[in-house]
mmCIF file of C-alpha atoms in Angstrom:
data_model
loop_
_atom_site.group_PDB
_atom_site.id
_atom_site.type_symbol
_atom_site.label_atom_id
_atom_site.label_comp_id
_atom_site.label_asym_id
_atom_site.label_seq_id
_atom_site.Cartn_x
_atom_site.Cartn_y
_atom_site.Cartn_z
ATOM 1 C CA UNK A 123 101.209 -102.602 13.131
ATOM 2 C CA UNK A 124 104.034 -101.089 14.817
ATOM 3 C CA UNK A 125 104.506 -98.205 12.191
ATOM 4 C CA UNK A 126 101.437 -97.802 10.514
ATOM 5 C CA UNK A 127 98.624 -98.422 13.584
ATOM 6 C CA UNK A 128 100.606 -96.430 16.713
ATOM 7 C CA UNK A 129 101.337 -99.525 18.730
ATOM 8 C CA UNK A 130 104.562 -99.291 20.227
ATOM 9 C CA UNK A 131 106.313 -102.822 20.783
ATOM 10 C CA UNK A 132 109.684 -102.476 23.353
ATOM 11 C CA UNK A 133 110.872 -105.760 21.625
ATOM 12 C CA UNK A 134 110.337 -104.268 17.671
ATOM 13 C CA UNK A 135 112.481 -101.442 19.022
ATOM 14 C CA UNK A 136 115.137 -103.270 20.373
ATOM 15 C CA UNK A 137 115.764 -105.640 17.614
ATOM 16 C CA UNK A 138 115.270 -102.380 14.902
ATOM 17 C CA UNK A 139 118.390 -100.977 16.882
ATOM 18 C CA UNK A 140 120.341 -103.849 16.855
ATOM 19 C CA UNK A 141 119.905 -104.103 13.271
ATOM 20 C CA UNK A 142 121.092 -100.600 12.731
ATOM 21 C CA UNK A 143 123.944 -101.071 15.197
ATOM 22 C CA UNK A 144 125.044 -103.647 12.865
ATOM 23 C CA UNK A 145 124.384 -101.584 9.493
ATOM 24 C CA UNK A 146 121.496 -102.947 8.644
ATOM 25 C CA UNK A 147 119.525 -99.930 8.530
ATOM 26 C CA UNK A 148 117.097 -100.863 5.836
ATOM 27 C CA UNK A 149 116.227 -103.889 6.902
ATOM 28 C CA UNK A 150 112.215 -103.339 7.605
ATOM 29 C CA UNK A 151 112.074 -101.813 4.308
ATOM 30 C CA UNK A 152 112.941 -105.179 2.252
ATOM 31 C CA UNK A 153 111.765 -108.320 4.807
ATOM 32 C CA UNK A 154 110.285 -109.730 1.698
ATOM 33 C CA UNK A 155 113.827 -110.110 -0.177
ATOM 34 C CA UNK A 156 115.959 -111.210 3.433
ATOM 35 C CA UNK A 157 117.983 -114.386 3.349
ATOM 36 C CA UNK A 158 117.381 -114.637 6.947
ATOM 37 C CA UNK A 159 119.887 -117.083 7.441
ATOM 38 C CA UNK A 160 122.247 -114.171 5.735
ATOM 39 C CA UNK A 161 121.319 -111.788 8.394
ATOM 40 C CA UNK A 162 121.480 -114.000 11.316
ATOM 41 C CA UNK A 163 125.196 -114.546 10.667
ATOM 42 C CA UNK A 164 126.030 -111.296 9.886
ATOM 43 C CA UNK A 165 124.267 -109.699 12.513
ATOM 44 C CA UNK A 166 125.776 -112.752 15.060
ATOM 45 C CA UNK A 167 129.072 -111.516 13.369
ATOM 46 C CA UNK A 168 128.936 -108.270 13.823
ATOM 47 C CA UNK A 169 128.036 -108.250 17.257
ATOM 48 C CA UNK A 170 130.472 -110.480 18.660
ATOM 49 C CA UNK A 171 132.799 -107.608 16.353
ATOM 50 C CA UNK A 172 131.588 -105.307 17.991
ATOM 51 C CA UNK A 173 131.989 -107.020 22.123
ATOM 52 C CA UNK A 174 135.028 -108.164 21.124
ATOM 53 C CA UNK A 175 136.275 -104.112 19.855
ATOM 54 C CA UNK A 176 134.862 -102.757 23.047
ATOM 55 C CA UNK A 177 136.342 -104.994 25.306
ATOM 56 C CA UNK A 178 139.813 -104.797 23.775
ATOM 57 C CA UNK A 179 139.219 -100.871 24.514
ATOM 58 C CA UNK A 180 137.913 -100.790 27.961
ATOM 59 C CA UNK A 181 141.071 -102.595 28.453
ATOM 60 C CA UNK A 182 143.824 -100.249 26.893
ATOM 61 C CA UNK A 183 141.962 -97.672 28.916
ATOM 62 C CA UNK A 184 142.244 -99.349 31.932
ATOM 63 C CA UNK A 185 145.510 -98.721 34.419
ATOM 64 C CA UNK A 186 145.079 -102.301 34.982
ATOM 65 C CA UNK A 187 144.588 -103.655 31.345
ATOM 66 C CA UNK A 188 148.196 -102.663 30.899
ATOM 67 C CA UNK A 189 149.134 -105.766 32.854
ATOM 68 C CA UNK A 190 146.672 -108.004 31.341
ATOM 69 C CA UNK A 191 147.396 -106.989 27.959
ATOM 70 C CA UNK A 192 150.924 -108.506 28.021
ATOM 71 C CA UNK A 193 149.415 -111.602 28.188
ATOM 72 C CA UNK A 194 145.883 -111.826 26.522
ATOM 73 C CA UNK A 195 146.323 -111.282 23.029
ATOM 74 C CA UNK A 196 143.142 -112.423 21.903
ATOM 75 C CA UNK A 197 138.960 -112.814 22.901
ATOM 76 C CA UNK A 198 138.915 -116.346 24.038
ATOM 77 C CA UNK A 199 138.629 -119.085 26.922
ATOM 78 C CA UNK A 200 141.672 -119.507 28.583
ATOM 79 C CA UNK A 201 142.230 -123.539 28.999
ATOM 80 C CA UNK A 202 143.486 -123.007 32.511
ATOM 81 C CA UNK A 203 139.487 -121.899 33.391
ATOM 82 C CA UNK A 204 138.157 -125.228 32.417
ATOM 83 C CA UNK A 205 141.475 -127.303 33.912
ATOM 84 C CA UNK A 206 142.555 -125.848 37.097
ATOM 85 C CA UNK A 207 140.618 -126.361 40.402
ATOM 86 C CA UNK A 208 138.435 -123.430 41.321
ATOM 87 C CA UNK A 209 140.882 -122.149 44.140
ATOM 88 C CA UNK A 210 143.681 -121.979 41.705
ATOM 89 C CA UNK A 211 141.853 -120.515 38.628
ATOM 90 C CA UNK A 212 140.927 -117.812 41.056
ATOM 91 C CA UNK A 213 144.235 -117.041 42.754
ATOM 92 C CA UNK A 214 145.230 -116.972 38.686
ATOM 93 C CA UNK A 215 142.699 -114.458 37.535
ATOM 94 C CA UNK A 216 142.915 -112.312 40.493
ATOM 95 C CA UNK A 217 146.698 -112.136 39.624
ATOM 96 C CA UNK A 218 145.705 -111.846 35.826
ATOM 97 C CA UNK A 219 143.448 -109.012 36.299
ATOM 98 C CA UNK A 220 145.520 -107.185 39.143
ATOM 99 C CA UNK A 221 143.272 -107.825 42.412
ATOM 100 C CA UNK A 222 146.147 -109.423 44.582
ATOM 101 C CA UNK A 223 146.805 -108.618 48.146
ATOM 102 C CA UNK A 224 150.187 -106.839 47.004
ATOM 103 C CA UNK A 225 151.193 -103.215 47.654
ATOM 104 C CA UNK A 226 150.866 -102.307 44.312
ATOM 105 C CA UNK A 227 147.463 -103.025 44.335
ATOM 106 C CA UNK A 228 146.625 -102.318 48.177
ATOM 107 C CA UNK A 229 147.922 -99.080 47.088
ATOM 108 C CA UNK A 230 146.404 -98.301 44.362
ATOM 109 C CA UNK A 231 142.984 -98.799 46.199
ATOM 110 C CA UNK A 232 144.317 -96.090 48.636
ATOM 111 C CA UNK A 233 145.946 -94.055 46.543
ATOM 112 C CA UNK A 234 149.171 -94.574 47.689
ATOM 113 C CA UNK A 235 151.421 -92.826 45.127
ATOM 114 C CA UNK A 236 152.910 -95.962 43.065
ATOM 115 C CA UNK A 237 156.598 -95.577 44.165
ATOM 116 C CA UNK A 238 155.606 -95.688 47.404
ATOM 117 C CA UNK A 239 153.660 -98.929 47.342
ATOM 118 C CA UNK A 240 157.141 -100.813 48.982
ATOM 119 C CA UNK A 241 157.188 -104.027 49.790
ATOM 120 C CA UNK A 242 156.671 -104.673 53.462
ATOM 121 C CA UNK A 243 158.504 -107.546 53.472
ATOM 122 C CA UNK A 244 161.959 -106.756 52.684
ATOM 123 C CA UNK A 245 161.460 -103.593 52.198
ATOM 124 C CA UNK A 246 163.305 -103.042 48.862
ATOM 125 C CA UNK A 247 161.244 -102.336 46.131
ATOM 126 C CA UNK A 248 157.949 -101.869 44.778
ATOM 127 C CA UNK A 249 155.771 -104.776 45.912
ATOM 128 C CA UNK A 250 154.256 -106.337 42.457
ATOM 129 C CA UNK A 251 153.984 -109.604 41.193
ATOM 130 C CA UNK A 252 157.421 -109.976 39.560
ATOM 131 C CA UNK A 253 159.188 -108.241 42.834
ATOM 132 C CA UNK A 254 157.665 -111.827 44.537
ATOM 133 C CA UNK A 255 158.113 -114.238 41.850
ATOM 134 C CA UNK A 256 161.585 -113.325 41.336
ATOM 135 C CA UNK A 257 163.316 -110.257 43.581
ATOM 136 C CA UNK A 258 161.978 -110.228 47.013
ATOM 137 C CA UNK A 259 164.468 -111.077 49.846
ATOM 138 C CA UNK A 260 162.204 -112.426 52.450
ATOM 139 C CA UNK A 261 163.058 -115.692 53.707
ATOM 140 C CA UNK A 262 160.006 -116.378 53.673
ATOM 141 C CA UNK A 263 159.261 -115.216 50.223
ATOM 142 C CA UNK A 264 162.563 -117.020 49.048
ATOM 143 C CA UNK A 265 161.079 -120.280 50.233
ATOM 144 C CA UNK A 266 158.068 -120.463 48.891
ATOM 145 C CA UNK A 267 159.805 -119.445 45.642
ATOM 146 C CA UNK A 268 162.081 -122.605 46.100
ATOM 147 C CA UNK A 269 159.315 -124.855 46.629
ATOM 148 C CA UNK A 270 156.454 -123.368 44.180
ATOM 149 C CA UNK A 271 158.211 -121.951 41.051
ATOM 150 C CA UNK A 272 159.931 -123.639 38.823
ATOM 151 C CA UNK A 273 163.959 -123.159 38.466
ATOM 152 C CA UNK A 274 163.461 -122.012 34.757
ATOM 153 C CA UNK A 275 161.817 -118.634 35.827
ATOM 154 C CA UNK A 276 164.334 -118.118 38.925
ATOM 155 C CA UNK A 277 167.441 -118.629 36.997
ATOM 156 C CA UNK A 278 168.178 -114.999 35.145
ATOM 157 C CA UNK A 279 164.356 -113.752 35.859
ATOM 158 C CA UNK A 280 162.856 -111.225 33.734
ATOM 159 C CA UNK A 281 159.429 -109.648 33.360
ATOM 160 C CA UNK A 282 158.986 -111.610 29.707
ATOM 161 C CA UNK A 283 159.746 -114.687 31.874
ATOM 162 C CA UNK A 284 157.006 -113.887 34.275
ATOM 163 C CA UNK A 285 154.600 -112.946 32.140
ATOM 164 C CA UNK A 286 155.234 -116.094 29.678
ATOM 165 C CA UNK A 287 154.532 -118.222 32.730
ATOM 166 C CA UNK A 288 150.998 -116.716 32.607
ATOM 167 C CA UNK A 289 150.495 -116.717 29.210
ATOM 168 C CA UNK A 290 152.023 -120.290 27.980
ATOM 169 C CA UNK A 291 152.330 -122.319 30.949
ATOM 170 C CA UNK A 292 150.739 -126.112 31.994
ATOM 171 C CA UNK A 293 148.391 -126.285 34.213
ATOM 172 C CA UNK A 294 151.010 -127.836 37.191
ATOM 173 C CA UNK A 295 152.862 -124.848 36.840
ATOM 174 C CA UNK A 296 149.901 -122.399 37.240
ATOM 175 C CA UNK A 297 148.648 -124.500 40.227
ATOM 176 C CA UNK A 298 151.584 -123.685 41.860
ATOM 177 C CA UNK A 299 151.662 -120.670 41.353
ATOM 178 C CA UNK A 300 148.454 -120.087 42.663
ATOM 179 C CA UNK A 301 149.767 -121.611 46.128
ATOM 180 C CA UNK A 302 152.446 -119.287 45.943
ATOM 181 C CA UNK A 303 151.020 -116.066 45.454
ATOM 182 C CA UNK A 304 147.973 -117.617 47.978
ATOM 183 C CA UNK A 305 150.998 -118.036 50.521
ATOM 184 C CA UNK A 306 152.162 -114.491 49.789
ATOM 185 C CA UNK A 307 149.210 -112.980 50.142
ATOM 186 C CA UNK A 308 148.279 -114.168 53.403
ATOM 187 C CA UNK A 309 152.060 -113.079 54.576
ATOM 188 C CA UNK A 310 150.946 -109.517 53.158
ATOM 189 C CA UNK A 311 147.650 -109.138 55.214
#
């Protein structure tokens, strides 16, 4: 009906593109010979390809998907979304996908040329996460380090350090954390 009799179904064309998307051009031509159950795992297949190649690209062209990308290597549910209270998941992901309260951030939403995004606290260097998980002088800052992250990441801290804490770590370490950089923030504003 659709090709031969003029009507013109919105759906039909859809689901023709989506086929074609997914390189199954000829499709309509054969529906007689389909293994349906062959094309409905291919075509699932090949679309969650497809998200998955897209996404992994929007974020290597994002400024901010160079910070994410040191930790999430792969398209997946991250445990610490089904685990961690929704306060701390948040505080998490807003640190994961760089929408924190810091000056590198606050800055970047003013365009504030990035070496001039200082922290206001101590004044002595760029105010990003690692600069208040591990460098800031505050004594403020220097507390809540004391009482929220764990000795293993203060002890010779480095960026891998920091970002393996995101990546790898239990879900007591990641709710505190959250407390921490929900302390920080508040300091910040």
């Amino acid at each position: 009906m659709h090709e031969h009799e003029g009507y013109n179904f919105k759906w039909f064309n859809y689901v023709k593109s989506v086929f074609n998307d997914c390189g199954f051009c000829e499709i309509n031509n054969v529906l007689e010979q389909v293994d349906y159950n062959y094309i409905k795992t291919n075509v699932r297949q090949r679309l969650q390809d497809q998200f998955i190649q897209k996404w992994f690209s929007d974020i290597n062209n994002s400024s901010r998907g160079e910070f994410y990308l040191h930790f999430k290597e792969e398209f997946c549910l991250e445990p610490y979304l089904l685990k961690l209270r929704r306060g701390h998941r948040v505080n998490i992901c807003k640190l994961r996908v760089c929408n924190t309260k810091f000056p590198i951030e606050t800055g970047r939403w003013r365009n504030v040329p990035r070496n001039e995004r200082i922290c206001p606290l101590c004044k002595a260097g760029l105010g990003d996460v690692y600069h208040y998980i591990c460098i800031c002088t505050n004594y403020k800052v220097k507390d809540l380090r004391g009482k929220f992250i764990p000795p293993y990441y203060l002890k010779y801290p480095n960026v891998k350090k920091v970002l393996g804490m995101l990546k790898y770590c239990n879900n007591n370490v990641l709710s505190k954390l959250s407390i921490f950089i929900q302390k920080v923030e508040k300091m910040l504003v």
